Amino acid sequence: MDSLITAAGRALAAGDPLGALNRVALRDDAPALALRGIAMAQLGDLARAKALLRRAARAFGAKEAVSRARCIVAEAEVALASRDLGWPPKALEAARATLDEHGDRLNAAHARILAIRRLVLIGRLDEAEQALAGLDPSPLPPAWRTALELVVAGIAMRRLRTAPARAALARAGQAASLARIPALSAEVESASRMLDMPAARLIARGQERPLLLAEVEALLASPALVVDACHHAVREAGTAIPLARRPVLFALACTLGEAWPGDVPRGVLLQRAFGAKFADESHRARLRVEIGRLRAALRPLAGVTATARGFALVPRHDREVVVLARPVEERHAAVLAFLADGESWSSSALALALDTSQRTVQRALDALAEAGKVQFFGHGRARRWVTPPLPGFTTALLLPAPLPDG
């Protein structure tokens, strides 16, 4: 490898893409194309970076399997940064296997980290944790250790484990200092601030106040009966009754929880559960049916009693009843939560991350755009959606994830 390629590689490792381009910008050989692609990625021109890396991979060909595999790993990183979650994970796994086979352990580990980051983005936390368990961070360079610890912190925050999240962020901060790359340090600081921002709202006895992520964790570990509007469940002392697939029942439970220890008039329940503007006999009959279903669903934790004007929630074990509400009341809050990372997303990537149809996501994006909450650029398949980070609170509880343990 010639001296210019070596110098450009060192400049990229130090976070100096312009210095790297000064050395290889006019060259079209395979190593120079690869370095130019990485430099363009660091500068934010992800489309150009992807094209250059593909040219480099083709130029290396089958005879230079390791270099070609490194280009594929770099392209996967660009795809992840541009939120192209449909990029084939099998290609990344094949590249990782090639690097392992030829003894390039560091780049193979980097490929594993990228695969884990993709799993976290699409909410497959169990698989991500299993992959992390087999990864030794000690030989990784500081920049990659930073990325790995950020992944660990991200999983912990989604699991509502704030102590492990803080520990991982502290390790990430130390690694970022060693890497001496300002963008990495800024990313760690941004992630750290999420732990000190309101993550949810507590509604109890008619009062409302914001909660930090650590306070949410403590609340879910407390003996209170929690109507969890972040995960659409009713929880108490480690027992969770999921109602995500029964929206009418959850709307009733949430309304009753907000009014506890008082009752809720039938008209209010009809409006919250069915959107009814007036009550006739068919509405009242339907309400009686749904209240019966709610009683059956909540029987292990609470009862629903009739009162003179409506219904009231009665916990089985003399518990306090509270409602854990989302930090913002927004119909499409989950879509906004992904866009709040500041990256540009395609509707197909959002559909994959949310595990829903692309058409459903497109409707949500259109509604948010009409309200001025998101913007787009590009046309057709190249269209990307962006929004500034939502100020003042963390979006950890808006992202789809399994119910937290305990």
CSV table of N, CA and C in Angstrom, one decimal, residues 56-132:
chain,number,residue,atom,x,y,z
A,56,ALA,N,-15.8,0.5,-5.1
A,56,ALA,CA,-14.5,-0.1,-4.5
A,56,ALA,C,-14.6,-1.6,-4.4
A,57,ALA,N,-15.8,-2.1,-3.9
A,57,ALA,CA,-16.0,-3.5,-3.7
A,57,ALA,C,-15.9,-4.3,-5.1
A,58,ARG,N,-16.5,-3.7,-6.1
A,58,ARG,CA,-16.4,-4.3,-7.4
A,58,ARG,C,-14.9,-4.2,-7.9
A,59,ALA,N,-14.2,-3.1,-7.7
A,59,ALA,CA,-12.8,-3.0,-8.1
A,59,ALA,C,-11.9,-4.0,-7.5
A,60,PHE,N,-12.1,-4.3,-6.2
A,60,PHE,CA,-11.3,-5.3,-5.5
A,60,PHE,C,-11.5,-6.7,-6.0
A,61,GLY,N,-12.8,-7.0,-6.3
A,61,GLY,CA,-13.1,-8.3,-6.9
A,61,GLY,C,-12.9,-9.5,-5.9
A,62,ALA,N,-13.1,-10.7,-6.5
A,62,ALA,CA,-13.1,-11.9,-5.6
A,62,ALA,C,-11.7,-12.2,-5.2
A,63,LYS,N,-10.7,-11.8,-5.9
A,63,LYS,CA,-9.3,-12.2,-5.5
A,63,LYS,C,-8.8,-11.5,-4.2
A,64,GLU,N,-9.4,-10.3,-4.0
A,64,GLU,CA,-9.0,-9.6,-2.8
A,64,GLU,C,-10.2,-9.6,-1.8
A,65,ALA,N,-10.5,-10.8,-1.3
A,65,ALA,CA,-11.7,-11.1,-0.5
A,65,ALA,C,-11.8,-10.2,0.7
A,66,VAL,N,-10.7,-10.0,1.4
A,66,VAL,CA,-10.7,-9.3,2.7
A,66,VAL,C,-11.0,-7.8,2.4
A,67,SER,N,-10.3,-7.2,1.4
A,67,SER,CA,-10.6,-5.8,1.1
A,67,SER,C,-12.1,-5.6,0.7
A,68,ARG,N,-12.5,-6.6,-0.1
A,68,ARG,CA,-13.9,-6.5,-0.6
A,68,ARG,C,-14.9,-6.6,0.6
A,69,ALA,N,-14.6,-7.5,1.5
A,69,ALA,CA,-15.4,-7.7,2.7
A,69,ALA,C,-15.4,-6.4,3.6
A,70,ARG,N,-14.3,-5.7,3.7
A,70,ARG,CA,-14.2,-4.5,4.4
A,70,ARG,C,-15.1,-3.4,3.8
A,71,CYS,N,-15.1,-3.4,2.4
A,71,CYS,CA,-16.0,-2.4,1.8
A,71,CYS,C,-17.5,-2.7,2.0
A,72,ILE,N,-17.8,-4.0,2.1
A,72,ILE,CA,-19.2,-4.4,2.4
A,72,ILE,C,-19.6,-3.9,3.8
A,73,VAL,N,-18.7,-4.1,4.7
A,73,VAL,CA,-18.9,-3.7,6.1
A,73,VAL,C,-19.1,-2.2,6.2
A,74,ALA,N,-18.3,-1.4,5.4
A,74,ALA,CA,-18.4,0.0,5.4
A,74,ALA,C,-19.7,0.4,4.8
A,75,GLU,N,-20.1,-0.2,3.7
A,75,GLU,CA,-21.4,0.1,3.1
A,75,GLU,C,-22.5,-0.2,4.0
A,76,ALA,N,-22.4,-1.3,4.8
A,76,ALA,CA,-23.5,-1.6,5.8
A,76,ALA,C,-23.6,-0.5,6.9
A,77,GLU,N,-22.4,0.1,7.3
A,77,GLU,CA,-22.4,1.2,8.2
A,77,GLU,C,-23.1,2.4,7.6
A,78,VAL,N,-22.8,2.7,6.4
A,78,VAL,CA,-23.5,3.8,5.7
A,78,VAL,C,-25.0,3.6,5.6
A,79,ALA,N,-25.4,2.4,5.3
A,79,ALA,CA,-26.8,2.0,5.2
A,79,ALA,C,-27.5,2.2,6.6
A,80,LEU,N,-26.8,1.9,7.6
A,80,LEU,CA,-27.3,2.0,9.0
A,80,LEU,C,-27.5,3.5,9.3
A,81,ALA,N,-26.4,4.3,8.9
A,81,ALA,CA,-26.5,5.7,9.2
A,81,ALA,C,-27.6,6.4,8.4
A,82,SER,N,-27.9,5.9,7.2
A,82,SER,CA,-28.9,6.5,6.4
A,82,SER,C,-30.3,5.9,6.6
A,83,ARG,N,-30.3,5.0,7.6
A,83,ARG,CA,-31.5,4.3,8.0
A,83,ARG,C,-32.1,3.5,6.9
A,84,ASP,N,-31.2,2.9,6.1
A,84,ASP,CA,-31.6,1.9,5.1
A,84,ASP,C,-31.7,0.5,5.7
A,85,LEU,N,-32.7,0.3,6.5
A,85,LEU,CA,-32.7,-0.9,7.3
A,85,LEU,C,-33.1,-2.2,6.5
A,86,GLY,N,-33.5,-1.9,5.2
A,86,GLY,CA,-33.7,-3.1,4.3
A,86,GLY,C,-32.4,-3.6,3.7
A,87,TRP,N,-31.3,-2.9,4.0
A,87,TRP,CA,-30.0,-3.4,3.4
A,87,TRP,C,-29.8,-4.8,3.9
A,88,PRO,N,-29.4,-5.8,2.9
A,88,PRO,CA,-29.4,-7.2,3.3
A,88,PRO,C,-28.4,-7.6,4.4
A,89,PRO,N,-29.0,-8.0,5.6
A,89,PRO,CA,-28.1,-8.4,6.7
A,89,PRO,C,-27.2,-9.6,6.3
A,90,LYS,N,-27.7,-10.5,5.4
A,90,LYS,CA,-26.9,-11.7,5.0
A,90,LYS,C,-25.6,-11.3,4.4
A,91,ALA,N,-25.6,-10.2,3.6
A,91,ALA,CA,-24.3,-9.7,3.0
A,91,ALA,C,-23.3,-9.3,4.1
A,92,LEU,N,-23.8,-8.7,5.2
A,92,LEU,CA,-23.0,-8.3,6.3
A,92,LEU,C,-22.4,-9.5,7.0
A,93,GLU,N,-23.3,-10.5,7.2
A,93,GLU,CA,-22.8,-11.7,7.9
A,93,GLU,C,-21.8,-12.4,7.1
A,94,ALA,N,-22.0,-12.5,5.8
A,94,ALA,CA,-21.0,-13.1,4.9
A,94,ALA,C,-19.7,-12.4,4.9
A,95,ALA,N,-19.7,-11.1,4.9
A,95,ALA,CA,-18.5,-10.3,5.0
A,95,ALA,C,-17.8,-10.5,6.4
A,96,ARG,N,-18.6,-10.6,7.5
A,96,ARG,CA,-18.0,-10.9,8.8
A,96,ARG,C,-17.3,-12.2,8.8
A,97,ALA,N,-18.0,-13.2,8.2
A,97,ALA,CA,-17.4,-14.6,8.2
A,97,ALA,C,-16.1,-14.6,7.4
A,98,THR,N,-16.0,-13.9,6.3
A,98,THR,CA,-14.8,-13.8,5.5
A,98,THR,C,-13.7,-13.1,6.3
A,99,LEU,N,-14.0,-12.0,7.0
A,99,LEU,CA,-13.0,-11.4,7.8
A,99,LEU,C,-12.5,-12.2,8.9
A,100,ASP,N,-13.4,-13.0,9.6
A,100,ASP,CA,-13.0,-13.9,10.6
A,100,ASP,C,-12.1,-15.0,10.1
A,101,GLU,N,-12.4,-15.5,8.9
A,101,GLU,CA,-11.7,-16.6,8.3
A,101,GLU,C,-10.3,-16.2,7.9
A,102,HIS,N,-10.1,-14.9,7.6
A,102,HIS,CA,-8.8,-14.4,7.2
A,102,HIS,C,-8.0,-13.7,8.3
A,103,GLY,N,-8.6,-13.8,9.5
A,103,GLY,CA,-7.9,-13.3,10.7
A,103,GLY,C,-8.0,-11.8,11.0
A,104,ASP,N,-8.9,-11.1,10.3
A,104,ASP,CA,-9.2,-9.7,10.6
A,104,ASP,C,-10.2,-9.6,11.7
A,105,ARG,N,-9.8,-9.8,12.9
A,105,ARG,CA,-10.7,-9.9,14.0
A,105,ARG,C,-11.4,-8.6,14.3
A,106,LEU,N,-10.6,-7.5,14.2
A,106,LEU,CA,-11.2,-6.2,14.5
A,106,LEU,C,-12.3,-5.8,13.6
A,107,ASN,N,-12.1,-5.9,12.3
A,107,ASN,CA,-13.2,-5.6,11.4
A,107,ASN,C,-14.4,-6.6,11.4
A,108,ALA,N,-14.1,-7.8,11.8
A,108,ALA,CA,-15.2,-8.8,12.0
A,108,ALA,C,-16.0,-8.3,13.2
A,109,ALA,N,-15.3,-7.9,14.3
A,109,ALA,CA,-16.1,-7.4,15.5
A,109,ALA,C,-16.9,-6.1,15.1
A,110,HIS,N,-16.3,-5.3,14.2
A,110,HIS,CA,-17.1,-4.1,13.8
A,110,HIS,C,-18.3,-4.5,13.1
A,111,ALA,N,-18.2,-5.5,12.2
A,111,ALA,CA,-19.4,-6.0,11.5
A,111,ALA,C,-20.5,-6.5,12.5
A,112,ARG,N,-20.0,-7.2,13.6
A,112,ARG,CA,-21.0,-7.7,14.6
A,112,ARG,C,-21.7,-6.5,15.3
A,113,ILE,N,-20.9,-5.5,15.6
A,113,ILE,CA,-21.5,-4.3,16.2
A,113,ILE,C,-22.6,-3.7,15.3
A,114,LEU,N,-22.3,-3.6,14.0
A,114,LEU,CA,-23.3,-3.0,13.1
A,114,LEU,C,-24.5,-3.9,13.1
A,115,ALA,N,-24.4,-5.2,13.1
A,115,ALA,CA,-25.5,-6.1,13.1
A,115,ALA,C,-26.4,-5.9,14.3
A,116,ILE,N,-25.7,-5.7,15.5
A,116,ILE,CA,-26.4,-5.5,16.7
A,116,ILE,C,-27.1,-4.2,16.7
A,117,ARG,N,-26.5,-3.1,16.2
A,117,ARG,CA,-27.1,-1.8,16.2
A,117,ARG,C,-28.4,-1.9,15.3
A,118,ARG,N,-28.4,-2.7,14.2
A,118,ARG,CA,-29.6,-2.8,13.4
A,118,ARG,C,-30.7,-3.5,14.2
A,119,LEU,N,-30.3,-4.6,15.0
A,119,LEU,CA,-31.3,-5.3,15.8
A,119,LEU,C,-32.0,-4.4,16.8
A,120,VAL,N,-31.2,-3.5,17.4
A,120,VAL,CA,-31.7,-2.6,18.4
A,120,VAL,C,-32.7,-1.6,17.7
A,121,LEU,N,-32.3,-1.1,16.6
A,121,LEU,CA,-33.2,-0.1,15.9
A,121,LEU,C,-34.6,-0.7,15.5
A,122,ILE,N,-34.6,-2.0,15.2
A,122,ILE,CA,-35.9,-2.6,14.8
A,122,ILE,C,-36.5,-3.3,16.0
A,123,GLY,N,-36.0,-3.0,17.2
A,123,GLY,CA,-36.7,-3.5,18.4
A,123,GLY,C,-36.4,-4.9,18.8
A,124,ARG,N,-35.5,-5.6,18.2
A,124,ARG,CA,-35.2,-7.1,18.5
A,124,ARG,C,-34.1,-7.1,19.6
A,125,LEU,N,-34.5,-6.7,20.8
A,125,LEU,CA,-33.6,-6.5,21.9
A,125,LEU,C,-33.0,-7.9,22.4
A,126,ASP,N,-33.8,-8.9,22.4
A,126,ASP,CA,-33.3,-10.2,22.9
A,126,ASP,C,-32.2,-10.7,22.0
A,127,GLU,N,-32.4,-10.6,20.7
A,127,GLU,CA,-31.3,-11.1,19.8
A,127,GLU,C,-30.1,-10.2,19.9
A,128,ALA,N,-30.3,-8.9,20.1
A,128,ALA,CA,-29.2,-8.0,20.3
A,128,ALA,C,-28.4,-8.3,21.5
A,129,GLU,N,-29.0,-8.6,22.6
A,129,GLU,CA,-28.3,-9.0,23.9
A,129,GLU,C,-27.6,-10.3,23.7
A,130,GLN,N,-28.2,-11.2,23.0
A,130,GLN,CA,-27.5,-12.5,22.8
A,130,GLN,C,-26.2,-12.3,22.0
A,131,ALA,N,-26.3,-11.5,21.0
A,131,ALA,CA,-25.1,-11.2,20.1
A,131,ALA,C,-24.0,-10.4,20.9
A,132,LEU,N,-24.5,-9.5,21.8
A,132,LEU,CA,-23.5,-8.8,22.7
A,132,LEU,C,-22.8,-9.7,23.6
